[in-house]
Coordinates of C-alpha atoms in Angstrom, one line a residue:
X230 CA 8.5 -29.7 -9.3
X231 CA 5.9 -30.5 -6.5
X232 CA 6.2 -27.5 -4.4
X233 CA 3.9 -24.4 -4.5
X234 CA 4.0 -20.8 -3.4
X235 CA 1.2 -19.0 -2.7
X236 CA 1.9 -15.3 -2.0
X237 CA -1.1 -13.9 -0.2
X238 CA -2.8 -10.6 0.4
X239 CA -4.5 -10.2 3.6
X240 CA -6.7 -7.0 3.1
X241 CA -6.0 -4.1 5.2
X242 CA -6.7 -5.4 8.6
X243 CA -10.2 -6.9 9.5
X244 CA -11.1 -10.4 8.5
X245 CA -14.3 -9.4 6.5
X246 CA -11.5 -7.8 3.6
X247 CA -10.0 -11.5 3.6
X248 CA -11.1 -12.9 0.2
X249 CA -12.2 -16.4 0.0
X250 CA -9.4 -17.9 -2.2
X251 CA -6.9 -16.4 0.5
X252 CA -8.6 -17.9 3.2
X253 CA -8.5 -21.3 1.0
X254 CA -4.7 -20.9 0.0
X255 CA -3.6 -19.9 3.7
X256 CA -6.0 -23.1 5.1
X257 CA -3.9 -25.6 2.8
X258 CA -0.5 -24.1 3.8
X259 CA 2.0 -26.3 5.8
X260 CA 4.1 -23.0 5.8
X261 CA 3.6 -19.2 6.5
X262 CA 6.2 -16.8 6.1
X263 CA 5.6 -13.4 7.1
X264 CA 6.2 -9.5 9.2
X265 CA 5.2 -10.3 12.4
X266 CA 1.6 -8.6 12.2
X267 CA 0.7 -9.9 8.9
X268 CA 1.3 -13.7 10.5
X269 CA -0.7 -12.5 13.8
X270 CA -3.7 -12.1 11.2
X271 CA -3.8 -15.2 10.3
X272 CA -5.0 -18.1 11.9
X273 CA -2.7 -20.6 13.8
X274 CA -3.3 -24.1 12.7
X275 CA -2.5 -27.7 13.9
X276 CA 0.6 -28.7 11.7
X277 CA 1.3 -25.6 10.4
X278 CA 4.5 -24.0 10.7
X279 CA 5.0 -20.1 11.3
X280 CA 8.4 -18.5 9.7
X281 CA 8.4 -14.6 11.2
X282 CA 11.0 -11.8 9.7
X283 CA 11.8 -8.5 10.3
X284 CA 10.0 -5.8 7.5
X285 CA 12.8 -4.8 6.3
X286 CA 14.1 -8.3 5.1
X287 CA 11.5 -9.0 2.1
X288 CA 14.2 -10.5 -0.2
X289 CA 15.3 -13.2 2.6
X290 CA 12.2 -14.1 3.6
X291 CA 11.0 -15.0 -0.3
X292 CA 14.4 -16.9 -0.8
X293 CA 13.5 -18.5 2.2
X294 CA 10.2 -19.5 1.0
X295 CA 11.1 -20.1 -2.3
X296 CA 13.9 -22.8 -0.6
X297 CA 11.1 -24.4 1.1
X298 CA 8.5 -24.6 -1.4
X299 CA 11.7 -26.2 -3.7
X300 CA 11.6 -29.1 -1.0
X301 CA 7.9 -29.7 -2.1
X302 CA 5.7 -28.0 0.4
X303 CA 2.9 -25.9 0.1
X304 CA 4.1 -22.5 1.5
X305 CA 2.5 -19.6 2.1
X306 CA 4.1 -15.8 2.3
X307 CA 1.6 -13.1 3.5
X308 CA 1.5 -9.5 3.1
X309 CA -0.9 -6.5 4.4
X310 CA -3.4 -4.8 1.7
X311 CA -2.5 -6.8 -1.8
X312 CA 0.7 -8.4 -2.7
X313 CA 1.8 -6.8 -5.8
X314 CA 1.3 -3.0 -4.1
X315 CA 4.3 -2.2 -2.7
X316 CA 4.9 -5.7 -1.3
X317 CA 6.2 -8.9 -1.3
X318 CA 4.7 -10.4 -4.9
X319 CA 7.7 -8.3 -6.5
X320 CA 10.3 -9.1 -4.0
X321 CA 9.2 -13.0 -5.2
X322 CA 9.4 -12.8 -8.5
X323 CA 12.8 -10.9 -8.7
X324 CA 14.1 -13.7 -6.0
X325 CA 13.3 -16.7 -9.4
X326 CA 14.6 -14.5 -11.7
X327 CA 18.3 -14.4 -9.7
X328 CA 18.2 -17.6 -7.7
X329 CA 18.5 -20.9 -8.6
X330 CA 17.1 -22.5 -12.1
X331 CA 14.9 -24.9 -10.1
X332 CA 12.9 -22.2 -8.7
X333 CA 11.6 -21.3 -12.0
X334 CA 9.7 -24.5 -12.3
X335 CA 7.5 -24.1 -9.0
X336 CA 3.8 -23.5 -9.2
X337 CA 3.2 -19.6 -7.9
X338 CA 0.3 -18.1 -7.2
X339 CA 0.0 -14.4 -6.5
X340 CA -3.3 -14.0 -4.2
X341 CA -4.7 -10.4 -4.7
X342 CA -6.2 -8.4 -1.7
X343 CA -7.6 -5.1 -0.9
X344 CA -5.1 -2.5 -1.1
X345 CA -4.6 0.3 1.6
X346 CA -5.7 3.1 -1.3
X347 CA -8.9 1.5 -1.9
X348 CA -10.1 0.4 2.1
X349 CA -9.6 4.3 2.7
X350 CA -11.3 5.7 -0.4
X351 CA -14.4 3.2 0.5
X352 CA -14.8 4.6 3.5
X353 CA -14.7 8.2 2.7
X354 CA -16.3 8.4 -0.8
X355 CA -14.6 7.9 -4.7
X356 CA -11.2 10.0 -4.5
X357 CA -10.3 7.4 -6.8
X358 CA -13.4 8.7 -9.2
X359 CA -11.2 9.9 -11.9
X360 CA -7.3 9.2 -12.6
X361 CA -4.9 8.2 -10.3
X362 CA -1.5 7.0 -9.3
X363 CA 0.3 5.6 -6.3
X364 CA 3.3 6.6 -5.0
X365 CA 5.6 5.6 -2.1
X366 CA 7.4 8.1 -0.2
X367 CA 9.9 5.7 1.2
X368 CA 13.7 6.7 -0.2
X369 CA 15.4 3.4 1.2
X370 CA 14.9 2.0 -2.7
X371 CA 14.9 5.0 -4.6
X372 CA 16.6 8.7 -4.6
X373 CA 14.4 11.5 -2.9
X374 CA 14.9 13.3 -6.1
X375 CA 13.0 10.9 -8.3
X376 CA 10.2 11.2 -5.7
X377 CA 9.8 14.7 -6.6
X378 CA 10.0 14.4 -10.0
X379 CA 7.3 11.9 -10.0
X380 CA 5.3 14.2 -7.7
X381 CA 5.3 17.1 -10.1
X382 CA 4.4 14.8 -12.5
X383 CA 1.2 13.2 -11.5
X384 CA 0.1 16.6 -9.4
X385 CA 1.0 18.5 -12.8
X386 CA -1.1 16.8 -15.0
X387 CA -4.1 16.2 -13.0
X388 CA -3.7 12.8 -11.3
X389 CA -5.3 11.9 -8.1
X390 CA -2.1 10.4 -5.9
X391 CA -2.1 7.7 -3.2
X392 CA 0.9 8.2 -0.9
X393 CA 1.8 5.1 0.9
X394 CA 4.6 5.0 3.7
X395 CA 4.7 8.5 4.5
X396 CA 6.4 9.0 8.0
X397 CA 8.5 6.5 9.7
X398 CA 11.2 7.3 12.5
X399 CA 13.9 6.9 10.0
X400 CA 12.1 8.8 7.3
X401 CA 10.8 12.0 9.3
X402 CA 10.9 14.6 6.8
X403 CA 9.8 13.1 3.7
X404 CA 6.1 14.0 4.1
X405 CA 6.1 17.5 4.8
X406 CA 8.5 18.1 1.8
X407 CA 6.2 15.9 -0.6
X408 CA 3.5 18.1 0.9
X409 CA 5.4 21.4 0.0
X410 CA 6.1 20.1 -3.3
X411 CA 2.8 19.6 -4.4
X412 CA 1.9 22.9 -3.5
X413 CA 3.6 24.3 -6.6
X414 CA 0.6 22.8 -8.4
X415 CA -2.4 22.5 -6.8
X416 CA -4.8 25.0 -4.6
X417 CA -4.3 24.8 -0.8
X418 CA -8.1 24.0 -1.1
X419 CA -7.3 20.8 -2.6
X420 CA -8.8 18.0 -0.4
X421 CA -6.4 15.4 1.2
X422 CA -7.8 12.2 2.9
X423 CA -5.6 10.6 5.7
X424 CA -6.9 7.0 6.5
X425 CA -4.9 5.5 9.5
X426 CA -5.3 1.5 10.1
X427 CA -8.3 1.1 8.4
X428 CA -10.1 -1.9 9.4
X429 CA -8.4 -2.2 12.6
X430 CA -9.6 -1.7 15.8
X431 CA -7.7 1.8 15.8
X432 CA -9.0 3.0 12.1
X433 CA -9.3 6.9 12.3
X434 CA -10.3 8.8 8.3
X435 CA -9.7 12.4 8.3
X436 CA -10.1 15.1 5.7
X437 CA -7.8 18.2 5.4
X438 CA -6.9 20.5 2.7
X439 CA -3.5 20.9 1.2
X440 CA -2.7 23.8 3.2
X441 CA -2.7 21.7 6.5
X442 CA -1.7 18.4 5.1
X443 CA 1.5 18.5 6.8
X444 CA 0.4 19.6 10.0
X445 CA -1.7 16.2 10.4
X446 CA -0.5 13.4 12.4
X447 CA 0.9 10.2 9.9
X448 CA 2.6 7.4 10.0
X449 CA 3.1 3.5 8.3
X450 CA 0.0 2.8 9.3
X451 CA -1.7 5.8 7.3
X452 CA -2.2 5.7 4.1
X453 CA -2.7 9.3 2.2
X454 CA -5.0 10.9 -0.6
X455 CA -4.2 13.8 -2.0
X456 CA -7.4 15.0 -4.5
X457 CA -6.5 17.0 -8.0
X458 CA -8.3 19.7 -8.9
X459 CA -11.4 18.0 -9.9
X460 CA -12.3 16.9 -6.2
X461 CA -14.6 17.2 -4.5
X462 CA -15.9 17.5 -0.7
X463 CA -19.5 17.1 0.0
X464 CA -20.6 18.4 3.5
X465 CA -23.1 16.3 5.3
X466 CA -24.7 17.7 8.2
X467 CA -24.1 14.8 10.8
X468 CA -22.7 12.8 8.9
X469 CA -19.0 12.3 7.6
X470 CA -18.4 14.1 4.4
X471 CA -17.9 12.6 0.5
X472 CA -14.6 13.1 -0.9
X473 CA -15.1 12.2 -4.5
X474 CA -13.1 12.8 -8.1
X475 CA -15.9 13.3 -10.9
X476 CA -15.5 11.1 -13.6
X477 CA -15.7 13.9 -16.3
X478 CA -13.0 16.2 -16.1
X479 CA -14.1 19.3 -15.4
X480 CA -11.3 21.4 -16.8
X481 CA -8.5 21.0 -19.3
X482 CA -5.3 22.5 -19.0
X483 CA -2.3 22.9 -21.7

């Protein structure tokens, strides 16, 4: 089969995160399929068509480029941060393993990009130093309960978590009780790293402890790093502090 889909990562926001093979696979598109402000990032060209979907409609919009890459196009279908984090890579592969046979034999490409998790731990340090997990605090594909199971979890044993989609209007309460949940293993000293719309025009990184996580402004845009008991915050006088995970553990527990 002819056709080819190239599923994209666009970086977190600015064009200097875009990588070169991105910016090669979205120049030889004839089609883009995308969330409305994932296609405004990228740049209209002449002949080029432009395919926008709601957020919430990732499985129609990969059937719908998977359709149109089956007619022997070149399509592209974009997504914030990387692809295969929370977005649209897996939506695409589970859309050829229930649709047709046909879509099997197309040529995909999964285009990596920087990730939320790592835009925001650049810019304040090496959270990341150590171990760590990510975790999404959305329920609309999974039960609230396994949230918190998976948050005892990683906190328990001494992971460093990522928390991505904390607050959305529909999901208002979510963070504050992942927040109270982790409590029941780590200090109230712990650090916790909230990077909003990094590498947009409105990027804002801020650094709380535990005990006033939940009292700090988040939402889709934010991205959050909760430190384990190994991290560490380096005060700079002028200067914007280090957050950082060591990458010897410092302490053992049974």
């Amino acid at each position: 089969m002819s056709g080819h889909l190239a599923v994209i990562g666009l970086g977190p926001g600015d064009a200097r995160y875009l990588t070169p093979e991105a910016d090669e696979a979205l120049a030889a598109a004839q089609a883009v399929y995308g969330y409305g402000s994932y296609i405004d990032r990228v740049p209209a060209r002449a002949g080029q068509s432009r395919h926008v979907s709601d957020n919430r409609e990732e499985h129609a919009r990969a059937a719908a480029a998977l359709r149109h890459a089956a007619q022997g196009a070149r399509v592209a279908v974009v997504s914030g941060g990387d692809p295969g984090v929370f977005a649209m890579a897996a939506a695409v592969c589970e859309e050829i393993e229930s649709g047709p046979e046909n879509w099997r034999g197309l040529d995909v490409t999964v285009i990596p990009g920087v990730t939320a998790m790592l835009a925001v731990a650049a810019r304040i340090g090496a959270p990341l130093g150590h171990d760590f997990c990510t975790l999404s605090l959305s329920d609309n594909l999974k039960p609230w309960d396994l949230i918190e199971r998976r948050l005892d979890a990683a906190a328990s044993t001494g992971f460093v978590i990522a928390l991505y989609n904390p607050v959305s209007r529909a999901r208002p309460w979510q963070f504050s009780a992942a927040i109270e949940r982790l409590r029941r293993h780590l200090l109230p000293s712990t650090p916790v790293v909230f990077g909003h719309a990094v590498g947009r025009p409105d990027e804002a990184v801020n650094v709380t402890t535990l005990d006033q996580a939940d009292t700090t402004p988040a939402d889709m845009a934010t991205l959050v790093i909760v430190g384990s008991r190994d991290t560490r915050v380096v005060q700079r006088p002028g200067r914007s502090p280090l957050v950082y995970t060591p990458r010897a553990v410092a302490e053992v527990s049974a």
